[in-house]
Short mmCIF file of C-alpha atoms in Angstrom, two decimals:
data_model
loop_
_atom_site.label_atom_id
_atom_site.label_comp_id
_atom_site.label_asym_id
_atom_site.label_seq_id
_atom_site.Cartn_x
_atom_site.Cartn_y
_atom_site.Cartn_z
CA UNK Q 721 99.46 139.27 80.13
CA UNK Q 722 99.76 142.97 80.88
CA UNK Q 723 103.21 144.44 81.28
CA UNK Q 724 102.77 145.27 84.97
CA UNK Q 725 101.62 141.69 85.70
CA UNK Q 726 104.71 140.29 84.01
CA UNK Q 727 106.88 142.63 86.06
CA UNK Q 728 105.08 141.50 89.21
CA UNK Q 729 105.94 137.87 88.54
CA UNK Q 730 109.61 138.61 88.01
CA UNK Q 731 109.69 140.80 91.09
CA UNK Q 732 108.13 138.00 93.16
CA UNK Q 733 110.67 135.54 91.85
CA UNK Q 734 113.57 137.87 92.40
CA UNK Q 735 114.54 137.56 88.74
CA UNK Q 736 115.75 141.00 87.78
CA UNK Q 737 117.59 142.47 84.81
CA UNK Q 738 121.21 142.41 85.92
CA UNK Q 739 123.95 144.68 84.70
CA UNK Q 740 127.64 143.89 84.66
CA UNK Q 741 129.14 144.33 88.10
CA UNK Q 742 132.71 144.81 89.06
CA UNK Q 743 133.89 142.27 91.58
CA UNK Q 744 135.34 143.45 94.86
CA UNK Q 745 137.74 142.02 97.40
CA UNK Q 746 134.71 141.20 99.55
CA UNK Q 747 133.31 139.13 96.67
CA UNK Q 748 136.53 137.16 96.19
CA UNK Q 749 136.97 136.60 99.94
CA UNK Q 750 133.46 135.16 100.13
CA UNK Q 751 133.47 133.22 96.87
CA UNK Q 752 137.12 132.25 96.49
CA UNK Q 753 139.08 129.18 97.55
CA UNK Q 754 142.40 130.37 98.92
CA UNK Q 755 144.65 128.10 100.96
CA UNK Q 756 143.21 129.28 104.29
CA UNK Q 757 139.91 127.69 103.26
CA UNK Q 758 141.10 124.56 101.47
CA UNK Q 759 143.61 123.57 104.16
CA UNK Q 760 140.84 122.21 106.41
CA UNK Q 761 137.56 120.30 106.19
CA UNK Q 762 134.62 121.14 108.45
CA UNK Q 763 133.30 118.06 110.27
CA UNK Q 764 130.61 119.51 112.54
CA UNK Q 765 128.92 122.69 113.74
CA UNK Q 766 127.46 123.04 117.25
CA UNK Q 767 125.52 126.30 117.29
CA UNK Q 768 124.20 127.61 120.62
CA UNK Q 769 122.63 131.09 120.61
CA UNK Q 770 120.04 133.31 122.27
CA UNK Q 771 117.69 135.53 120.25
CA UNK Q 772 116.21 138.71 121.73
CA UNK Q 773 113.29 139.65 119.44
CA UNK Q 774 112.74 143.06 121.04
CA UNK Q 775 116.33 144.16 120.37
CA UNK Q 776 116.66 142.10 117.16
CA UNK Q 777 119.86 140.83 118.70
CA UNK Q 778 121.62 137.47 118.93
CA UNK Q 779 124.39 136.25 121.22
CA UNK Q 780 126.13 132.91 121.46
CA UNK Q 781 128.76 130.68 119.92
CA UNK Q 782 129.46 128.13 117.25
CA UNK Q 783 131.77 125.25 118.06
CA UNK Q 784 133.47 124.29 114.81
CA UNK Q 785 135.12 120.88 114.56
CA UNK Q 786 137.42 120.41 111.59
CA UNK Q 787 140.08 118.13 110.16
CA UNK Q 788 143.34 119.54 108.85
CA UNK Q 789 144.05 118.75 105.19
CA UNK Q 790 147.37 120.62 104.97
CA UNK Q 791 149.47 121.94 107.87
CA UNK Q 792 148.68 125.59 108.55
CA UNK Q 793 148.92 128.31 111.17
CA UNK Q 794 145.93 130.24 109.81
CA UNK Q 795 142.42 129.40 108.66
CA UNK Q 796 139.64 131.52 107.21
CA UNK Q 797 136.22 131.59 108.79
CA UNK Q 798 133.48 134.08 107.95
CA UNK Q 799 131.20 136.40 109.92
CA UNK Q 800 129.64 139.60 108.58
CA UNK Q 801 131.58 142.64 109.71
CA UNK Q 802 128.59 144.22 111.47
CA UNK Q 803 128.69 141.33 113.96
CA UNK Q 804 130.97 141.44 117.01
CA UNK Q 805 133.62 138.79 117.64
CA UNK Q 806 133.44 138.10 121.39
CA UNK Q 807 136.31 135.62 121.38
CA UNK Q 808 137.73 132.47 119.79
CA UNK Q 809 139.22 129.71 121.91
CA UNK Q 810 140.40 126.11 121.59
CA UNK Q 811 141.37 123.43 124.11
CA UNK Q 812 144.82 122.99 122.57
CA UNK Q 813 145.77 126.66 122.16
CA UNK Q 814 143.55 128.62 124.52
CA UNK Q 815 142.52 132.08 123.36
CA UNK Q 816 143.16 132.61 119.65
CA UNK Q 817 143.95 135.81 117.84
CA UNK Q 818 142.02 136.79 114.75
CA UNK Q 819 142.15 139.46 112.06
CA UNK Q 820 139.31 140.73 109.90
CA UNK Q 821 139.31 141.41 106.18
CA UNK Q 822 135.79 142.49 105.18
CA UNK Q 823 133.55 139.56 106.23
CA UNK Q 824 136.46 137.11 106.39
CA UNK Q 825 137.88 136.26 109.81
CA UNK Q 826 141.41 134.83 109.76
CA UNK Q 827 142.08 132.75 112.88
CA UNK Q 828 145.77 132.52 113.88
CA UNK Q 829 147.41 129.63 115.74
CA UNK Q 830 150.76 129.92 117.52
CA UNK Q 831 151.98 126.71 115.89
CA UNK Q 832 151.05 124.76 112.79
CA UNK Q 833 148.01 122.54 112.91
CA UNK Q 834 148.95 118.95 112.10
CA UNK Q 835 147.76 117.24 108.94
CA UNK Q 836 144.90 114.73 109.46
CA UNK Q 837 144.38 115.87 113.06
CA UNK Q 838 140.96 117.04 114.29
CA UNK Q 839 140.52 120.29 116.22
CA UNK Q 840 137.58 122.16 117.73
CA UNK Q 841 137.36 125.91 118.23
CA UNK Q 842 134.61 127.88 119.97
CA UNK Q 843 133.74 131.11 118.16
CA UNK Q 844 131.66 133.43 120.39
CA UNK Q 845 129.89 136.40 118.85
CA UNK Q 846 126.98 138.84 119.17
CA UNK Q 847 125.17 141.57 117.30
CA UNK Q 848 122.18 142.73 115.34
CA UNK Q 849 122.13 140.61 112.18
CA UNK Q 850 121.16 142.18 108.89
CA UNK Q 851 117.39 142.46 108.43
CA UNK Q 852 116.07 141.46 105.02
CA UNK Q 853 114.05 143.99 103.05
CA UNK Q 854 112.42 141.35 100.84
CA UNK Q 855 113.28 137.84 102.01
CA UNK Q 856 114.09 135.40 100.59
CA UNK Q 857 115.33 137.45 97.60
CA UNK Q 858 117.72 139.43 99.77
CA UNK Q 859 119.34 137.70 102.69
CA UNK Q 860 118.66 138.43 106.32
CA UNK Q 861 116.38 138.08 109.31
CA UNK Q 862 112.65 138.71 109.18
CA UNK Q 863 111.09 140.07 112.38
CA UNK Q 864 107.30 140.15 112.20
CA UNK Q 865 104.28 139.55 114.43
CA UNK Q 866 101.42 137.09 114.02
CA UNK Q 867 97.78 138.18 114.21
CA UNK Q 868 97.88 137.92 118.02
CA UNK Q 869 100.95 140.12 118.35
CA UNK Q 870 103.35 137.25 119.03
CA UNK Q 871 106.84 137.33 117.50
CA UNK Q 872 107.14 135.56 114.16
CA UNK Q 873 110.79 135.35 113.10
CA UNK Q 874 112.73 133.63 110.34
CA UNK Q 875 115.98 133.88 108.41
CA UNK Q 876 116.92 133.22 104.77
CA UNK Q 877 120.47 133.76 103.51
CA UNK Q 878 120.99 131.85 100.26
CA UNK Q 879 123.45 133.75 98.08
CA UNK Q 880 124.00 136.46 100.70
CA UNK Q 881 125.78 134.06 103.03
CA UNK Q 882 125.13 132.13 106.24
CA UNK Q 883 127.88 134.16 107.92
CA UNK Q 884 125.30 136.93 108.02
CA UNK Q 885 124.15 135.40 111.33
CA UNK Q 886 126.63 132.77 112.51
CA UNK Q 887 130.38 132.12 112.06
CA UNK Q 888 131.22 129.32 109.63
CA UNK Q 889 133.28 128.44 106.58
CA UNK Q 890 130.81 130.20 104.29
CA UNK Q 891 131.41 128.21 101.12
CA UNK Q 892 129.27 125.64 99.33
CA UNK Q 893 132.41 123.56 98.82
CA UNK Q 894 132.36 122.39 102.43
CA UNK Q 895 129.54 120.99 104.53
CA UNK Q 896 129.85 119.61 108.07
CA UNK Q 897 130.26 115.92 107.27
CA UNK Q 898 128.97 114.81 110.67
CA UNK Q 899 125.99 117.15 110.74
CA UNK Q 900 125.20 119.86 113.24
CA UNK Q 901 123.37 120.75 116.41
CA UNK Q 902 121.32 123.95 116.58
CA UNK Q 903 120.34 125.21 120.03
CA UNK Q 904 118.33 128.41 120.10
CA UNK Q 905 117.02 130.11 123.24
CA UNK Q 906 113.91 132.28 122.77
CA UNK Q 907 111.53 134.10 125.15
CA UNK Q 908 109.19 131.81 127.09
CA UNK Q 909 105.95 131.18 125.23
CA UNK Q 910 107.70 130.98 121.87
CA UNK Q 911 109.19 127.95 120.13
CA UNK Q 912 112.20 127.59 117.87
CA UNK Q 913 112.19 125.05 115.04
CA UNK Q 914 115.46 124.22 113.29
CA UNK Q 915 116.80 121.46 111.08
CA UNK Q 916 116.80 117.77 111.94
CA UNK Q 917 115.27 116.08 114.97
CA UNK Q 918 113.94 117.77 118.08
CA UNK Q 919 115.98 116.70 121.12
CA UNK Q 920 114.05 118.62 123.78
CA UNK Q 921 113.71 122.02 125.40
CA UNK Q 922 115.11 123.53 128.59
CA UNK Q 923 113.80 126.45 130.64
CA UNK Q 924 116.91 128.53 131.35
CA UNK Q 925 115.31 130.31 134.28
CA UNK Q 926 115.88 133.80 132.86
CA UNK Q 927 112.71 134.18 130.85
CA UNK Q 928 114.11 132.11 127.98
CA UNK Q 929 113.64 128.51 126.86
CA UNK Q 930 116.25 126.76 124.72
CA UNK Q 931 115.11 124.45 121.91
CA UNK Q 932 117.62 121.81 120.83
CA UNK Q 933 117.81 120.24 117.36
CA UNK Q 934 120.21 117.72 115.84
CA UNK Q 935 121.11 117.13 112.18
CA UNK Q 936 122.66 113.77 111.29
CA UNK Q 937 123.40 114.52 107.63
CA UNK Q 938 125.84 116.90 105.94
CA UNK Q 939 124.09 120.25 105.44
CA UNK Q 940 124.67 123.41 103.37
CA UNK Q 941 125.57 126.47 105.42
CA UNK Q 942 122.63 128.43 104.01
CA UNK Q 943 120.24 125.60 104.89
CA UNK Q 944 120.90 125.87 108.62
CA UNK Q 945 117.99 127.84 110.00
CA UNK Q 946 115.87 129.01 112.89
CA UNK Q 947 112.12 129.67 112.98
CA UNK Q 948 110.64 131.40 116.01
CA UNK Q 949 106.91 131.68 116.69
CA UNK Q 950 104.02 130.44 118.80
CA UNK Q 951 103.86 127.23 116.79
CA UNK Q 952 101.61 124.21 117.01
CA UNK Q 953 103.04 120.87 115.97
CA UNK Q 954 101.24 118.48 113.62
CA UNK Q 955 102.78 115.02 113.28
CA UNK Q 956 102.11 112.48 110.54
CA UNK Q 957 103.92 109.60 108.88
CA UNK Q 958 104.11 108.23 105.37
CA UNK Q 959 105.63 104.84 104.57
CA UNK Q 960 107.91 105.09 107.58
CA UNK Q 961 109.01 108.68 107.01
CA UNK Q 962 108.19 111.15 109.80
CA UNK Q 963 106.27 114.19 108.58
CA UNK Q 964 106.15 117.18 110.92
CA UNK Q 965 104.43 120.49 110.32
CA UNK Q 966 104.94 123.57 112.49
CA UNK Q 967 102.38 126.31 111.85
CA UNK Q 968 100.91 129.31 113.63
CA UNK Q 969 98.11 128.31 116.01
CA UNK Q 970 95.51 130.12 113.97
CA UNK Q 971 96.37 128.02 110.91
CA UNK Q 972 96.32 124.52 112.43
CA UNK Q 973 93.13 123.19 110.83
CA UNK Q 974 93.84 124.87 107.52
CA UNK Q 975 97.35 123.38 107.47
CA UNK Q 976 96.16 119.84 108.21
CA UNK Q 977 93.89 119.81 105.16
CA UNK Q 978 96.23 121.73 102.88
CA UNK Q 979 99.39 119.69 103.43
CA UNK Q 980 97.48 116.41 103.19
CA UNK Q 981 96.56 117.23 99.59
CA UNK Q 982 100.11 117.62 98.25
CA UNK Q 983 102.77 116.22 100.56
CA UNK Q 984 102.18 112.48 100.34
CA UNK Q 985 101.53 112.38 96.55
CA UNK Q 986 104.62 114.55 96.11
CA UNK Q 987 106.82 112.26 98.20
CA UNK Q 988 105.52 109.21 96.32
CA UNK Q 989 106.35 110.89 93.01
CA UNK Q 990 109.77 112.22 93.95
CA UNK Q 991 110.91 109.00 95.59
CA UNK Q 992 109.82 107.05 92.51
CA UNK Q 993 111.68 109.37 90.15
CA UNK Q 994 114.68 110.50 92.25
CA UNK Q 995 115.12 107.84 94.92
CA UNK Q 996 114.53 107.61 98.65
CA UNK Q 997 114.15 110.88 100.54
CA UNK Q 998 117.82 111.75 101.15
CA UNK Q 999 117.49 112.99 104.75
CA UNK Q 1000 115.43 110.16 106.19
CA UNK Q 1001 117.36 110.17 109.48
CA UNK Q 1002 116.43 113.83 110.02
CA UNK Q 1003 112.78 113.55 108.99
CA UNK Q 1004 110.76 115.87 106.76
CA UNK Q 1005 109.32 119.15 108.05
CA UNK Q 1006 107.35 122.08 106.69
CA UNK Q 1007 107.66 125.15 108.89
CA UNK Q 1008 105.45 128.21 108.45
CA UNK Q 1009 107.55 131.34 107.94
CA UNK Q 1010 106.98 135.10 107.66
CA UNK Q 1011 108.47 135.03 104.14
CA UNK Q 1012 107.55 133.03 101.04
CA UNK Q 1013 109.82 130.00 101.30
CA UNK Q 1014 113.28 128.46 101.22
CA UNK Q 1015 114.67 124.94 100.92
CA UNK Q 1016 116.11 124.67 104.44
CA UNK Q 1017 117.11 121.02 104.64
CA UNK Q 1018 114.67 118.88 106.65
CA UNK Q 1019 112.94 122.10 107.79
CA UNK Q 1020 111.49 123.50 104.57
CA UNK Q 1021 110.35 127.11 105.00
CA UNK Q 1022 106.73 127.54 103.97
CA UNK Q 1023 105.03 130.92 103.54
CA UNK Q 1024 102.57 130.44 100.68
CA UNK Q 1025 99.60 131.10 102.99
CA UNK Q 1026 98.01 127.69 102.25
CA UNK Q 1027 97.15 128.66 98.68
CA UNK Q 1028 97.43 126.77 95.43
CA UNK Q 1029 99.88 128.06 92.85
CA UNK Q 1030 102.47 130.71 93.72
CA UNK Q 1031 100.72 133.05 96.18
CA UNK Q 1032 97.53 132.40 94.23
CA UNK Q 1033 99.14 132.88 90.80
CA UNK Q 1034 100.00 130.28 88.18
CA UNK Q 1035 103.50 131.13 87.01
CA UNK Q 1036 103.04 128.93 83.95
CA UNK Q 1037 99.94 130.86 82.88
CA UNK Q 1038 98.32 127.58 81.85
CA UNK Q 1039 96.02 126.80 84.77
CA UNK Q 1040 97.98 123.60 85.48
CA UNK Q 1041 99.94 125.29 88.25
CA UNK Q 1042 96.79 126.10 90.20
CA UNK Q 1043 96.26 122.44 91.06
CA UNK Q 1044 99.13 122.29 93.59
CA UNK Q 1045 101.01 124.44 96.09
CA UNK Q 1046 104.09 125.74 94.29
CA UNK Q 1047 106.16 126.36 97.43
CA UNK Q 1048 105.56 122.89 98.89
CA UNK Q 1049 106.55 121.20 95.63
CA UNK Q 1050 109.43 123.42 94.54
CA UNK Q 1051 111.14 123.80 97.91
CA UNK Q 1052 110.82 120.09 98.67
CA UNK Q 1053 112.29 119.30 95.25
CA UNK Q 1054 115.41 121.03 96.53
CA UNK Q 1055 115.86 118.27 99.09
CA UNK Q 1056 117.15 116.19 96.18
CA UNK Q 1057 118.58 118.99 94.01
CA UNK Q 1058 120.42 121.63 96.02
CA UNK Q 1059 120.44 120.08 99.48
CA UNK Q 1060 121.51 116.56 98.56
CA UNK Q 1061 123.26 117.41 95.28
CA UNK Q 1062 125.01 120.73 95.82
CA UNK Q 1063 127.01 122.94 93.46
CA UNK Q 1064 130.58 123.84 94.45
CA UNK Q 1065 130.10 127.47 93.45
CA UNK Q 1066 126.92 129.54 93.24
CA UNK Q 1067 127.93 130.33 89.66
CA UNK Q 1068 126.64 126.78 89.02
CA UNK Q 1069 123.35 127.31 90.87
CA UNK Q 1070 121.43 126.04 87.86
CA UNK Q 1071 122.34 122.60 89.26
CA UNK Q 1072 119.99 123.52 92.11
CA UNK Q 1073 117.36 125.63 90.41
CA UNK Q 1074 117.08 124.12 86.91
CA UNK Q 1075 116.62 120.60 88.22
CA UNK Q 1076 114.30 121.71 91.02
CA UNK Q 1077 112.11 123.73 88.68
CA UNK Q 1078 111.91 120.61 86.53
CA UNK Q 1079 110.67 118.66 89.58
CA UNK Q 1080 107.49 120.75 89.33
CA UNK Q 1081 106.92 119.37 85.83
CA UNK Q 1082 107.72 115.86 87.08
CA UNK Q 1083 105.10 116.25 89.83
CA UNK Q 1084 102.55 117.44 87.26
CA UNK Q 1085 103.27 114.38 85.12
CA UNK Q 1086 102.91 112.07 88.14
CA UNK Q 1087 99.56 113.57 89.11
CA UNK Q 1088 98.04 114.99 85.91
CA UNK Q 1089 99.76 113.16 83.05
CA UNK Q 1090 102.30 113.80 80.29
CA UNK Q 1091 100.26 116.30 78.25
CA UNK Q 1092 99.61 118.47 81.30
CA UNK Q 1093 103.32 118.34 82.13
CA UNK Q 1094 104.24 119.47 78.59
CA UNK Q 1095 101.71 122.28 78.85
CA UNK Q 1096 103.10 123.36 82.22
CA UNK Q 1097 106.79 123.35 81.29
CA UNK Q 1098 106.18 125.22 78.06
CA UNK Q 1099 104.02 127.76 79.85
CA UNK Q 1100 107.09 128.61 81.89
CA UNK Q 1101 108.94 129.75 78.76
CA UNK Q 1102 107.29 133.18 78.87
CA UNK Q 1103 109.28 133.85 82.05
CA UNK Q 1104 112.65 133.32 80.32
CA UNK Q 1105 114.49 136.60 79.78
CA UNK Q 1106 117.66 135.51 77.97
CA UNK Q 1107 119.35 138.49 79.64
CA UNK Q 1108 122.70 136.88 80.46
CA UNK Q 1109 124.20 133.37 80.65
CA UNK Q 1110 122.81 130.91 83.19
CA UNK Q 1111 126.29 130.12 84.50
CA UNK Q 1112 127.71 132.96 86.57
CA UNK Q 1113 131.19 134.12 87.49
CA UNK Q 1114 133.23 131.66 89.51
CA UNK Q 1115 135.15 132.46 92.67
CA UNK Q 1116 133.37 135.72 93.50
CA UNK Q 1117 130.02 134.59 94.93
CA UNK Q 1118 128.18 135.60 91.76
CA UNK Q 1119 125.17 133.75 90.35
CA UNK Q 1120 124.23 133.74 86.69
CA UNK Q 1121 120.89 134.69 85.19
CA UNK Q 1122 117.59 133.96 86.89
CA UNK Q 1123 116.94 131.95 83.72
CA UNK Q 1124 118.58 129.13 85.66
CA UNK Q 1125 115.02 128.33 86.83
CA UNK Q 1126 112.85 128.14 83.72
CA UNK Q 1127 115.41 127.91 80.95
CA UNK Q 1128 117.18 125.28 83.04
CA UNK Q 1129 113.94 123.31 83.30
CA UNK Q 1130 113.23 123.68 79.59
CA UNK Q 1131 116.76 122.45 78.86
CA UNK Q 1132 115.98 119.26 80.77
CA UNK Q 1133 112.68 118.85 78.93
CA UNK Q 1134 114.63 119.25 75.68
CA UNK Q 1135 117.20 116.64 76.72
CA UNK Q 1136 114.43 114.20 77.54
CA UNK Q 1137 113.14 114.44 73.97
CA UNK Q 1138 116.64 114.40 72.47
CA UNK Q 1139 117.20 111.06 74.21
CA UNK Q 1140 113.74 110.03 72.95
CA UNK Q 1141 113.44 107.06 75.28
CA UNK Q 1142 111.46 107.62 78.47
CA UNK Q 1143 112.65 104.45 80.14
CA UNK Q 1144 116.23 105.60 79.67
CA UNK Q 1145 115.37 109.17 80.72
CA UNK Q 1146 113.79 108.24 84.04
CA UNK Q 1147 116.53 105.72 84.72
CA UNK Q 1148 119.13 108.42 84.02
CA UNK Q 1149 117.51 110.95 86.37
CA UNK Q 1150 117.17 108.39 89.14
CA UNK Q 1151 120.78 107.27 88.76
CA UNK Q 1152 121.96 110.90 88.71
CA UNK Q 1153 120.16 111.65 91.99
CA UNK Q 1154 121.50 108.47 93.60
CA UNK Q 1155 125.06 108.68 92.22
CA UNK Q 1156 125.69 112.21 93.52
CA UNK Q 1157 123.53 111.96 96.65
CA UNK Q 1158 124.97 114.15 99.43
CA UNK Q 1159 127.84 115.26 97.19
CA UNK Q 1160 129.18 118.59 95.97
CA UNK Q 1161 129.61 118.76 92.19
CA UNK Q 1162 130.00 121.11 89.22
CA UNK Q 1163 128.66 121.51 85.69
CA UNK Q 1164 131.34 119.37 83.96
CA UNK Q 1165 130.36 116.52 86.31
CA UNK Q 1166 126.70 116.85 85.35
CA UNK Q 1167 127.49 116.95 81.63
CA UNK Q 1168 129.88 114.00 81.84
CA UNK Q 1169 127.28 111.91 83.63
CA UNK Q 1170 124.51 112.74 81.15
CA UNK Q 1171 126.81 111.99 78.22
CA UNK Q 1172 127.83 108.61 79.62
CA UNK Q 1173 124.36 107.48 80.64
CA UNK Q 1174 122.54 108.71 77.54
CA UNK Q 1175 125.08 107.52 74.99
CA UNK Q 1176 124.90 110.95 73.31
CA UNK Q 1177 127.40 113.79 73.14
CA UNK Q 1178 125.21 116.36 74.87
CA UNK Q 1179 128.08 118.76 75.64
CA UNK Q 1180 127.30 121.24 72.82
CA UNK Q 1181 123.66 121.33 73.91
CA UNK Q 1182 124.49 122.05 77.55
CA UNK Q 1183 127.02 124.69 76.45
CA UNK Q 1184 124.58 126.54 74.20
CA UNK Q 1185 121.83 126.75 76.81
CA UNK Q 1186 124.06 127.47 79.81
CA UNK Q 1187 126.72 129.77 78.37
CA UNK Q 1188 124.83 131.88 75.83
CA UNK Q 1189 121.69 133.98 75.85
CA UNK Q 1190 120.43 132.91 72.43
CA UNK Q 1191 118.34 129.82 71.79
CA UNK Q 1192 119.37 127.35 69.09
CA UNK Q 1193 117.73 128.51 65.86
CA UNK Q 1194 116.51 125.84 63.47
CA UNK Q 1195 116.71 127.48 60.05
CA UNK Q 1196 114.53 125.80 57.41
CA UNK Q 1197 114.54 126.90 53.79
CA UNK Q 1198 112.24 125.69 51.06
CA UNK Q 1199 114.07 124.27 48.05
CA UNK Q 1200 111.78 123.26 45.23
CA UNK Q 1201 109.61 120.40 46.45
CA UNK Q 1202 111.85 119.75 49.47
CA UNK Q 1203 113.73 121.76 52.11
CA UNK Q 1204 117.15 122.39 53.68
CA UNK Q 1205 117.85 122.82 57.36
CA UNK Q 1206 120.65 123.72 59.79
CA UNK Q 1207 121.31 124.98 63.31
CA UNK Q 1208 122.36 128.58 63.88
CA UNK Q 1209 124.12 128.74 67.25
CA UNK Q 1210 126.93 130.50 69.08
CA UNK Q 1211 128.26 127.14 70.27
CA UNK Q 1212 130.51 125.80 67.45
CA UNK Q 1213 129.92 122.35 65.97
CA UNK Q 1214 126.44 122.24 67.45
CA UNK Q 1215 124.46 119.07 66.86
CA UNK Q 1216 121.07 118.20 68.31
CA UNK Q 1217 118.40 115.93 66.88
CA UNK Q 1218 114.91 117.39 66.64
CA UNK Q 1219 111.48 116.11 65.70
CA UNK Q 1220 109.19 117.66 63.12
CA UNK Q 1221 105.86 116.63 61.63
CA UNK Q 1222 104.89 116.78 57.97
CA UNK Q 1223 101.20 116.06 57.83
CA UNK Q 1224 100.64 113.06 60.09
CA UNK Q 1225 104.22 111.81 59.68
CA UNK Q 1226 106.72 112.37 62.48
CA UNK Q 1227 110.33 112.75 61.30
CA UNK Q 1228 113.56 113.07 63.27
CA UNK Q 1229 116.09 115.45 61.76
CA UNK Q 1230 119.79 115.42 62.67
CA UNK Q 1231 120.82 119.03 61.97
CA UNK Q 1232 124.29 120.52 62.42
CA UNK Q 1233 125.63 124.00 61.71
CA UNK Q 1234 126.00 123.00 58.05
CA UNK Q 1235 123.10 122.87 55.61
CA UNK Q 1236 121.52 119.49 55.05
CA UNK Q 1237 118.87 118.60 52.49
CA UNK Q 1238 115.81 116.58 53.39
CA UNK Q 1239 114.48 113.83 51.14
CA UNK Q 1240 110.95 114.47 52.40
CA UNK Q 1241 108.71 116.09 49.75
CA UNK Q 1242 106.70 119.19 50.70
CA UNK Q 1243 104.44 121.54 48.78
CA UNK Q 1244 105.14 124.47 51.16
CA UNK Q 1245 106.93 125.29 54.41
CA UNK Q 1246 103.57 125.55 56.17
CA UNK Q 1247 103.36 121.75 56.07
CA UNK Q 1248 106.31 121.52 58.47
CA UNK Q 1249 105.51 121.64 62.16
CA UNK Q 1250 108.53 121.89 64.46
CA UNK Q 1251 107.77 120.26 67.82
CA UNK Q 1252 108.75 123.25 69.96
CA UNK Q 1253 106.77 121.90 72.91
CA UNK Q 1254 109.39 119.17 73.21
CA UNK Q 1255 112.48 121.14 72.14
CA UNK Q 1256 113.11 124.64 73.46
CA UNK Q 1257 114.38 126.20 70.23
CA UNK Q 1258 113.50 128.94 67.78
CA UNK Q 1259 112.42 127.82 64.27
CA UNK Q 1260 112.98 130.16 61.32
CA UNK Q 1261 111.39 129.36 57.98
CA UNK Q 1262 112.22 131.06 54.68
CA UNK Q 1263 112.45 130.43 50.95
CA UNK Q 1264 115.75 130.18 49.07
#
């Protein structure tokens, strides 16, 4: 592939070469877990706002219900500092004082909040939220028009922060346990689609209609969304699960045919491999958006223009990826990995993106077979940059390398073949998805689970792929009529079994960082084929 085409793919994915960045107070306030955040647990959000498309302005309030974990007279909420705080009140304390520190808003109470007691505050605000330059890769609102000149508006804030457009505890460590309501008033003639179930609409008599939605499940802050357009609604059902599609009027017939091809086979595959759709109570929706896509829980943002592949490209370069709609598959995969299972810190975002990218390969295997899946996942390897570690910096809202997508997926493909037992592998993945369903976890939890369920010590393998930029190197040296082999890794005491073929004979080696000698006779190193389609490693062959 030509250099400019490769650059195009990485630009589209938002995977850029990153240089070391100094962390700021703003970073630590957004990413850190000081007492003012950990002293309370969010139970529910009730968001009620009005959006003025002409002024690109929003006004309204979020009622935040929370339970006190430790007595405190101050809590931290978050709202970007370009937004105006109109007032914060509570039934128990009346008007509350607040102080700003960057995007953090510290709410002060005149007496300590009692442990285990539940409180509700109403945080009113207004302003012109940040507009994204290239959503979803940079966070913000997208204000566009459809082909008929009607407003077409969306928002995507993953990584940047949900507090870009509404006040909340902007941390992945805390989700509203009891769900949320999202009420959005928009000019008459437009519709708003948000997460969960539609409760109804109300003409406010001022040229605006309010659209009310209710989420029953816990939900990530960045998943809460709005989508404003002149939508048409397509309803379907699959094995008892409600399927709802909201698309621009001009795309209704195209959408009906396009979604029919992928959605039901995808749901059959994912529910077989990862368990029942985790947000059944809230239904499943695809909502057309003016940007490419985002995994907004139960309201998946769809902007792939009803094309196969990724905007008409196959990111694997194999042709396999042109047989399905990348955005439908990938963003729905996040319903299990990212929305249901969530990382505590975005430094661990590989827990979202590595597993979800692997769901693409799983879908290929369900629909096209094992060989096509191997071809697809290995085709993705050309997109791995090995620029910096997959795991980022904790406590400062800093992700690791974009390699969390493809290298993360190739790590899982490697682990499958290390375990070397497909029945155990699929059982492990299913149990993982079910065990941590609707939970917030970290990398040590993932590793501990995989170790326990597989019966292998996979810790060195996870460490090498997640914490270093180099791949494990399998060094093979010819020695007379046989050969020696070892792993060369940055992770100490690295052990990982690997399969090779000598002629028609398949052999499993058990290399470590120390040289081992094989008993298998060879006439030359060329006889040895390392199965790099099943193990994402770098083989090096040489003579002693």
